[in-house]
mmCIF file of C-alpha atoms in Angstrom:
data_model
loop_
_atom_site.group_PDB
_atom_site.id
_atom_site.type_symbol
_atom_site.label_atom_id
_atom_site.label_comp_id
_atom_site.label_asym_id
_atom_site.label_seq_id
_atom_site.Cartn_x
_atom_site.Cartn_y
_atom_site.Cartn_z
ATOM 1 C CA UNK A 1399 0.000 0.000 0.000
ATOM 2 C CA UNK A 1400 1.014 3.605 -0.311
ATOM 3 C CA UNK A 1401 -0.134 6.563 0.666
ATOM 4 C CA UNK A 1402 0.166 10.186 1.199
ATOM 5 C CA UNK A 1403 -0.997 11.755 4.342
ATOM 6 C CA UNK A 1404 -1.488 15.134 3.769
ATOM 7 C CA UNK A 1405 0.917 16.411 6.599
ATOM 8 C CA UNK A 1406 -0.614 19.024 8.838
ATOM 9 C CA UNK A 1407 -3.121 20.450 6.509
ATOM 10 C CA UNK A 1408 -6.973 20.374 6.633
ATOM 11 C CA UNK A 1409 -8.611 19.190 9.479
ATOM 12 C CA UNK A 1410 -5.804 17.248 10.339
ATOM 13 C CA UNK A 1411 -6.715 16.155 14.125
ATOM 14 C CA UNK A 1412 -9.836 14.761 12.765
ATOM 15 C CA UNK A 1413 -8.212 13.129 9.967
ATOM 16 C CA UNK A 1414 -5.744 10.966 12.143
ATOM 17 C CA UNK A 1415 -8.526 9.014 12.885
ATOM 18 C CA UNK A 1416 -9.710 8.567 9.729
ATOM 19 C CA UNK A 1417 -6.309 7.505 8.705
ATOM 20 C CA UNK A 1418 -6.150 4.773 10.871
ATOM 21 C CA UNK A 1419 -9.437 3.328 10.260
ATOM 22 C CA UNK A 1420 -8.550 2.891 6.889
ATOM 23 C CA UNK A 1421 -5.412 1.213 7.253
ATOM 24 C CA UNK A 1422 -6.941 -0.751 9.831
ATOM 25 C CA UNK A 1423 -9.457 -1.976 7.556
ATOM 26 C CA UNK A 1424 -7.056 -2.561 4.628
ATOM 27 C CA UNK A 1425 -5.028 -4.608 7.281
ATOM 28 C CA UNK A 1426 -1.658 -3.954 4.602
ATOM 29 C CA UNK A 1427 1.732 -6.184 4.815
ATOM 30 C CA UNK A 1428 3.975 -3.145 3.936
ATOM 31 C CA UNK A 1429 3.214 0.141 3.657
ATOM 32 C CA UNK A 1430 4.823 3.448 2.406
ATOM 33 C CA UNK A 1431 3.700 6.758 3.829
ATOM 34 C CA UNK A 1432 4.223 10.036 2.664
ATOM 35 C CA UNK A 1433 3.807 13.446 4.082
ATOM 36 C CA UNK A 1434 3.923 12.058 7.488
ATOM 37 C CA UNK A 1435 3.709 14.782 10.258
ATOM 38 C CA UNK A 1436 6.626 15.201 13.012
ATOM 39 C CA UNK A 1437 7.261 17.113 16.278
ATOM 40 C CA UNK A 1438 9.589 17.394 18.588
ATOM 41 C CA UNK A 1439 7.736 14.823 20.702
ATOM 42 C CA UNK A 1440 7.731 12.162 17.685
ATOM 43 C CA UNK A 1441 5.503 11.497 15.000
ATOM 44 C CA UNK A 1442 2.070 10.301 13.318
ATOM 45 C CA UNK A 1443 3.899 6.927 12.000
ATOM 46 C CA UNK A 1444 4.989 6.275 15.073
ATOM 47 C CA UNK A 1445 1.180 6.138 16.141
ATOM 48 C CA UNK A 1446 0.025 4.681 13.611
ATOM 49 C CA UNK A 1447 2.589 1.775 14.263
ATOM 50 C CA UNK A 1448 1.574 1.195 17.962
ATOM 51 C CA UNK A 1449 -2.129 1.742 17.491
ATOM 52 C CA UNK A 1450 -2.125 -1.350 14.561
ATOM 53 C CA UNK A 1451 0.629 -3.416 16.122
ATOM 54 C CA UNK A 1452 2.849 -2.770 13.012
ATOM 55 C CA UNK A 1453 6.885 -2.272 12.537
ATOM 56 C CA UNK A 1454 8.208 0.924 10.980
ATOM 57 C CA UNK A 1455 11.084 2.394 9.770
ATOM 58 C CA UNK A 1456 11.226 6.097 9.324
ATOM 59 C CA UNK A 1457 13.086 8.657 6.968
ATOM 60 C CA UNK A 1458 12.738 12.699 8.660
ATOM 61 C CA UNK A 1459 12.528 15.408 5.775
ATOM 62 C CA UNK A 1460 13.009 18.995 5.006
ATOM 63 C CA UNK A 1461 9.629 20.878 4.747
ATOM 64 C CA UNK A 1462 9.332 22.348 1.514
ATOM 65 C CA UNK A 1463 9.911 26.580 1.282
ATOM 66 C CA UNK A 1464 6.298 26.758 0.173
ATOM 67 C CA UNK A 1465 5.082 25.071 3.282
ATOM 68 C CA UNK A 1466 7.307 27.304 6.007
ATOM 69 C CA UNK A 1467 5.625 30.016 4.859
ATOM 70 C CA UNK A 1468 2.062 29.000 6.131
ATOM 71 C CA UNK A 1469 3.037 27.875 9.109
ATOM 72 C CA UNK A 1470 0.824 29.035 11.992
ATOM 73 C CA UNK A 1471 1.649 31.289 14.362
ATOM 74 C CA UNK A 1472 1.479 28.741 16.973
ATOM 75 C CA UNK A 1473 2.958 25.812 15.158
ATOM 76 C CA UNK A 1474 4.811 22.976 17.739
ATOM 77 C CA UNK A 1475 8.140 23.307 18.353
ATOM 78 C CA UNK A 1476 9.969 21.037 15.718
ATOM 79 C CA UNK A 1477 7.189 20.486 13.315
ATOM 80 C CA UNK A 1478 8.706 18.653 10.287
ATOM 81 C CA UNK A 1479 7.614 15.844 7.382
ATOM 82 C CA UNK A 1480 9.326 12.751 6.617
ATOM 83 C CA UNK A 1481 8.482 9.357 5.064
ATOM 84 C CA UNK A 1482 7.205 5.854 6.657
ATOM 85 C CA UNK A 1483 7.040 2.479 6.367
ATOM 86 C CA UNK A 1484 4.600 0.457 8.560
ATOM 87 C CA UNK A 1485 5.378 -3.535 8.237
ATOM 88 C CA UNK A 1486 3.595 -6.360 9.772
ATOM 89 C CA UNK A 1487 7.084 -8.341 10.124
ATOM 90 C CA UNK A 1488 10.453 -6.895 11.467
ATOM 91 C CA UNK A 1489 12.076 -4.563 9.231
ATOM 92 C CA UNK A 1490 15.975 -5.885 9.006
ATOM 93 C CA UNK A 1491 17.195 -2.657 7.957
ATOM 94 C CA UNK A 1492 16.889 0.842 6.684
ATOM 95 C CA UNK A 1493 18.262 3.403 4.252
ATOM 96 C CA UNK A 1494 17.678 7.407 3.473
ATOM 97 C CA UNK A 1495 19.617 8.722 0.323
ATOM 98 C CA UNK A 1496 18.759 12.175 -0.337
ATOM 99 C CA UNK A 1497 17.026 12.901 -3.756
ATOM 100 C CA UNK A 1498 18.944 15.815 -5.732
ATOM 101 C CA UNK A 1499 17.024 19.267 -6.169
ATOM 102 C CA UNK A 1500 18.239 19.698 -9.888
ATOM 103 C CA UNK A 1501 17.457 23.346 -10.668
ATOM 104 C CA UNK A 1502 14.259 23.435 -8.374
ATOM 105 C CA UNK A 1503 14.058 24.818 -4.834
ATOM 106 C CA UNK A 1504 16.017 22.806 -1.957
ATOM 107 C CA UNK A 1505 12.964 20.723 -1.028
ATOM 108 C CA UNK A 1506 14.871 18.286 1.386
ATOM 109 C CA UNK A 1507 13.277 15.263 -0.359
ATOM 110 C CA UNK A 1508 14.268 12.125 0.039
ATOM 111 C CA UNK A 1509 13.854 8.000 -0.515
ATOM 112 C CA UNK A 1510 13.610 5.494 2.185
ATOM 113 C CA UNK A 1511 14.550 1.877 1.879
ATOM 114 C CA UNK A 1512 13.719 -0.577 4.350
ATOM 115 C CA UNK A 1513 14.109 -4.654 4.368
ATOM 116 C CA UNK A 1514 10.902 -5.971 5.519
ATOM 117 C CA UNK A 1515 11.834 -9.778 6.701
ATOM 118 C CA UNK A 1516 8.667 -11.889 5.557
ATOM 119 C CA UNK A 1517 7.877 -15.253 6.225
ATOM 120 C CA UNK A 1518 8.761 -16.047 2.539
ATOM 121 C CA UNK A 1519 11.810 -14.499 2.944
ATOM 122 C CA UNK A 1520 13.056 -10.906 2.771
ATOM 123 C CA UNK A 1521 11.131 -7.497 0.356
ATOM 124 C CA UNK A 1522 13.379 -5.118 -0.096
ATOM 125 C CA UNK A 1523 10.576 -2.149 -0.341
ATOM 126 C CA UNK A 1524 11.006 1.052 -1.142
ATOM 127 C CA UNK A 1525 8.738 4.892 -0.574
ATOM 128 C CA UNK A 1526 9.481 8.468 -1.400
ATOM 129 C CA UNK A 1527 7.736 11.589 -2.380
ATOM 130 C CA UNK A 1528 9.187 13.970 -5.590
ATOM 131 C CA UNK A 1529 9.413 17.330 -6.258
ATOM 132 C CA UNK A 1530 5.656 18.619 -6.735
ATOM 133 C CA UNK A 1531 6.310 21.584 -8.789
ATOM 134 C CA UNK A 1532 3.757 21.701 -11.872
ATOM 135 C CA UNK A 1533 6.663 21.772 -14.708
ATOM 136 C CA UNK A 1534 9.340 20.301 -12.666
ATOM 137 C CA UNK A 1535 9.485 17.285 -14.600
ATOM 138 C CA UNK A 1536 13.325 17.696 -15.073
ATOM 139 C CA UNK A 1537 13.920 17.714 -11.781
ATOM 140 C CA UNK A 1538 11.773 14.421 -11.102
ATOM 141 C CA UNK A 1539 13.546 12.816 -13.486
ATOM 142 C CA UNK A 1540 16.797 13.158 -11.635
ATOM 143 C CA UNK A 1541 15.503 12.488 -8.625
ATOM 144 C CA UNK A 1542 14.160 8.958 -10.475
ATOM 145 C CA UNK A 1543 17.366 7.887 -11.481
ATOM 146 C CA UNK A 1544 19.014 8.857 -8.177
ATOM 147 C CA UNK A 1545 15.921 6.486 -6.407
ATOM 148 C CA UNK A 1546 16.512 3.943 -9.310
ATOM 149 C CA UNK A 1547 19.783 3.396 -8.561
ATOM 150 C CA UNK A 1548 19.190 3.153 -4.281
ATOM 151 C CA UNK A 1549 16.708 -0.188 -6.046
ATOM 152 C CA UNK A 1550 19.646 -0.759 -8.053
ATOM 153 C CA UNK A 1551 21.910 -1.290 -4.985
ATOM 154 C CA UNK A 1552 19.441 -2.339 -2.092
ATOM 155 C CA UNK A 1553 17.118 -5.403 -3.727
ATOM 156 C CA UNK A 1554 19.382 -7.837 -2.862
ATOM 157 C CA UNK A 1555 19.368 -11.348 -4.369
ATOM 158 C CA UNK A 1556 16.345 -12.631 -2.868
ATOM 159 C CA UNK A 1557 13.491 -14.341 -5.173
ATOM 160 C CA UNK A 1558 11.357 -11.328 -4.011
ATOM 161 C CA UNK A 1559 11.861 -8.112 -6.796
ATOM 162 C CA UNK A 1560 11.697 -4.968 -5.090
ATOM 163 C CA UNK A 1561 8.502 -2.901 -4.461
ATOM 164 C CA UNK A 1562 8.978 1.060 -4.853
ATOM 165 C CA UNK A 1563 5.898 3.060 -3.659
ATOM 166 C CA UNK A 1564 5.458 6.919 -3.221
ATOM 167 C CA UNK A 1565 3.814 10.077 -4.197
ATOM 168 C CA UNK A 1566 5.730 10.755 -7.572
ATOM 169 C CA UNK A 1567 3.218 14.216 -8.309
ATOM 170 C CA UNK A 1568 3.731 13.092 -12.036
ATOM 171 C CA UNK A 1569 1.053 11.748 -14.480
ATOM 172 C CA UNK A 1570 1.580 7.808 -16.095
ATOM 173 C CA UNK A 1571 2.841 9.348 -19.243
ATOM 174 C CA UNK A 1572 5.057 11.542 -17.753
ATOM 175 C CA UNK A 1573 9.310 11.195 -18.779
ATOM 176 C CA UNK A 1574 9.737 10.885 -15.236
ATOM 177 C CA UNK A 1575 7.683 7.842 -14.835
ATOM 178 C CA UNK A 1576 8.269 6.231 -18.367
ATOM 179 C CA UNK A 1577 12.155 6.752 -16.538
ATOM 180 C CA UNK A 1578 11.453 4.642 -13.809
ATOM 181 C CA UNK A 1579 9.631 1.815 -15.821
ATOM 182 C CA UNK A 1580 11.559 1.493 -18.599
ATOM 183 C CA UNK A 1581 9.767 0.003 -21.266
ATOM 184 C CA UNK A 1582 8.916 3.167 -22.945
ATOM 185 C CA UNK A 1583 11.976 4.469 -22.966
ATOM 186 C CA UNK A 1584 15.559 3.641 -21.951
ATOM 187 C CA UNK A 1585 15.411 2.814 -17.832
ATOM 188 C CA UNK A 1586 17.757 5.099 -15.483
ATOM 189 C CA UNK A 1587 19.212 2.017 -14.482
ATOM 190 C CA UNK A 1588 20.376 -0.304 -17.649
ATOM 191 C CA UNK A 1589 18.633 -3.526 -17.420
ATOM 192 C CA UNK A 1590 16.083 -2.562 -14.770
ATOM 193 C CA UNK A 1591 12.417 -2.676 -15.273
ATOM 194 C CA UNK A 1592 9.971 -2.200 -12.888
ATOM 195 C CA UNK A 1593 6.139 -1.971 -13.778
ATOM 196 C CA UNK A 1594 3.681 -0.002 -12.913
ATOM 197 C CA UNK A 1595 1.149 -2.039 -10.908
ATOM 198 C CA UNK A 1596 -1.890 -0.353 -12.060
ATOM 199 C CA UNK A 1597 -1.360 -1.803 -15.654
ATOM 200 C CA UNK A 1598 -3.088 -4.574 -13.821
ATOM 201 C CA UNK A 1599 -6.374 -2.360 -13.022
ATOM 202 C CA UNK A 1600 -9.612 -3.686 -14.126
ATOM 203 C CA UNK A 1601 -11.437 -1.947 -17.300
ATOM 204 C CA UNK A 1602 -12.876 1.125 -15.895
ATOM 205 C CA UNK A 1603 -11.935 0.987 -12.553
ATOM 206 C CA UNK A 1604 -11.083 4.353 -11.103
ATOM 207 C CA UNK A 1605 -7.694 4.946 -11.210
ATOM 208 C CA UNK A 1606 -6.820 8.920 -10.035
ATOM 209 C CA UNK A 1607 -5.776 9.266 -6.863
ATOM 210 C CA UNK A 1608 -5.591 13.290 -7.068
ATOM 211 C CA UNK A 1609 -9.363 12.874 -7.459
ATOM 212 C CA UNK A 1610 -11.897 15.903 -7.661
ATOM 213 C CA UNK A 1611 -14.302 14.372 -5.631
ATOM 214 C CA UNK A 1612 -12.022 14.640 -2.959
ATOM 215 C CA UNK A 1613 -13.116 18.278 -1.389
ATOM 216 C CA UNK A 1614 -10.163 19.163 -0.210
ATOM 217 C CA UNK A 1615 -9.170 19.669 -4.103
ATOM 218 C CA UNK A 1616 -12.060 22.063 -4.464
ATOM 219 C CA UNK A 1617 -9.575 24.700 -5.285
ATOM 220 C CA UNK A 1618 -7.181 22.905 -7.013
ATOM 221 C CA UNK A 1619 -6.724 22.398 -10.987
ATOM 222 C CA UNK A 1620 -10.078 20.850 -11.514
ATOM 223 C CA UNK A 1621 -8.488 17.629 -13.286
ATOM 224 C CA UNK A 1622 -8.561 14.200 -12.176
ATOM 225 C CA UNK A 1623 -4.968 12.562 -11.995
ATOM 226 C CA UNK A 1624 -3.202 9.326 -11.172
ATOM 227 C CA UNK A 1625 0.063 10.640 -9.403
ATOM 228 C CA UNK A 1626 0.665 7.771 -6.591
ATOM 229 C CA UNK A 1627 2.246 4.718 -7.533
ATOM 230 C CA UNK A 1628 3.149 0.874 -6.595
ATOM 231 C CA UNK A 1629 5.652 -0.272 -8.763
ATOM 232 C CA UNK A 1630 7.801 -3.796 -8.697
ATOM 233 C CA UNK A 1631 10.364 -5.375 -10.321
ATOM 234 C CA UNK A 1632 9.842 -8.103 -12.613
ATOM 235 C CA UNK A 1633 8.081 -11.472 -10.880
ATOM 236 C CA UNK A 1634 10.237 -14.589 -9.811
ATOM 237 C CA UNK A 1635 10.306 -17.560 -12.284
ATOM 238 C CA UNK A 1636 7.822 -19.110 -9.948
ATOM 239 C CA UNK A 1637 5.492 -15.832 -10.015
ATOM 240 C CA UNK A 1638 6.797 -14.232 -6.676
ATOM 241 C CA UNK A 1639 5.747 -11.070 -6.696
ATOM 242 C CA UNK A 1640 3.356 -11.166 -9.714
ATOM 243 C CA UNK A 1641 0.534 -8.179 -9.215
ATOM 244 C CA UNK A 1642 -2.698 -9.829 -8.809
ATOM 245 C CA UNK A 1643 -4.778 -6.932 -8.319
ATOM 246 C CA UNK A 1644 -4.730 -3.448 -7.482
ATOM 247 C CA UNK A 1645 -7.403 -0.466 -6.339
ATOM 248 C CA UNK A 1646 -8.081 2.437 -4.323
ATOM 249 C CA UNK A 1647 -8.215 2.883 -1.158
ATOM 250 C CA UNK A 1648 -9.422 5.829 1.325
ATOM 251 C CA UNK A 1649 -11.705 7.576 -1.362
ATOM 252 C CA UNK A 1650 -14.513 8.112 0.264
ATOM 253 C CA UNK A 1651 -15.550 10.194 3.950
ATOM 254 C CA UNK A 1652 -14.760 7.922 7.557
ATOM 255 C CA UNK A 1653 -17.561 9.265 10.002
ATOM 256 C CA UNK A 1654 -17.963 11.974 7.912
ATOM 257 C CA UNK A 1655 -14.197 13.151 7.356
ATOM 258 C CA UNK A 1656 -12.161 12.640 4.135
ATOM 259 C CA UNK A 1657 -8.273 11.295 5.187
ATOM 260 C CA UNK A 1658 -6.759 12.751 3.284
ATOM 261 C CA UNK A 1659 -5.945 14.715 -0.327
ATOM 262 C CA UNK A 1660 -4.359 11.806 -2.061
ATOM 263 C CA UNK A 1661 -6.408 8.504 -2.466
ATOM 264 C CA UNK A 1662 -4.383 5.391 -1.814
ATOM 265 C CA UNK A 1663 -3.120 2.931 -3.949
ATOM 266 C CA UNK A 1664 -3.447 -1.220 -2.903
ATOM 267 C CA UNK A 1665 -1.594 -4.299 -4.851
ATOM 268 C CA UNK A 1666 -2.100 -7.307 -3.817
ATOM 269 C CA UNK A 1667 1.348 -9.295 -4.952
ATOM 270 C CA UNK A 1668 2.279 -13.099 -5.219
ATOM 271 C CA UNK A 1669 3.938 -14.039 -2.476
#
């Protein structure tokens, strides 16, 4: 599963709730979080983790310029973002490699690795969150090869192929993404294909996760876009890690309260 958060924005107290009730009904292996809230005194993963009984490995992050400057007046000391990943098995170990900012703003992103040790032996999974500017597909795509190559160098040799997840704020067709898969076009890494999960979708099913039923989008672009992703390497011989289905998740009001801005995205995989 993957899924963006939303930070601090909105009704956000309300929405932690929400947030949980989701992922308690989803009841994911692995999950990668994005725009996860932080404070001096700790963070919402770290909730989320002891409220479901999961593992989690965490990766702390720069807040974007654009975001300093509507901080309230009364903001926590400390108040920060950073990435997640929530695991129902032990995660063996972790990894943060800093994404470059190309000729974009100094955004502190960043990718987080972490070895999640399943029962059928070990997923090297993988979350981040790009740049987010509207044309800043040229830096995106250097921040793709710098996360292609942190697969490149962290899946390990295991029958399992590795699972990268994340909000990528880029659109199927986009260089950036086309980058990352590499059928389309030559992959960052030579020799390194990893597919886009929802190629697996049913006929019709709704696929944008940017979604303008979502109110919290009621002043956004008006346009209804897929930019949150699950995508793995190719299956085992034996069909380890072959998608068998993916869908939505958290598109729709919990008691009343959207979760968040960004839908989430749910592949079920071979194991």
């Amino acid at each position: 599963m993957t899924w963006n958060l939303w930070w601090r924005f909105g009704p956000w107290e309300r929405r932690q709730g929400a947030i949980a009730a989701v992922l308690r009904a989803e009841r994911p292996d692995i999950c990668g979080l994005q725009e996860v809230w932080s404070t001096a005194e700790g963070h919402l993963a770290e909730r989320l983790a002891a409220e479901l009984g999961m593992h989690l490995a965490w990766a702390p992050a720069l807040l974007p310029p654009h975001w300093r400057e509507r901080l309230p007046a009364d903001a926590p000391a400390g108040l920060g973002v950073g990435l997640a990943v929530l695991s129902r098995w032990p995660v063996e170990e972790s990894a943060v490699v800093p994404l470059p900012r190309g000729d974009g703003p100094d955004e502190g992103r960043v990718a987080l690795y972490a070895r999640i040790a399943a029962p059928g032996g070990p997923v090297p999974f993988f979350t981040t969150h790009l740049h987010s500017g509207p044309a800043g597909s040229g830096v995106r795509c250097a921040q793709v090869r710098t996360l292609a190559r942190l697969v490149a160098d962290r899946r390990g040799g295991g029958a399992f192929p590795p699972v990268v997840t994340g909000d990528f704020n880029a659109e199927p067709d986009s260089d950036e993404i086309r980058l990352l898969g590499g059928r389309l076009t030559a992959p960052a890494v030579p020799g390194q294909m990893l597919l886009d999960a929802w190629r697996y979708a049913g006929p019709g099913q709704p696929s944008a996760t940017w979604d303008t039923t979502n109110p919290y989008l009621a002043d956004g672009l008006g346009l209804d876009i897929r930019v949150d992703y699950i995508h793995t390497g190719l299956p085992a011989a034996d069909g380890t890690g072959r998608v068998r289905s993916v869908r939505r998740a958290g598109d729709g009001p919990v008691d009343g309260v959207w979760p968040s801005d960004h839908f989430a995205v749910v592949a079920e995989l071979e194991a």
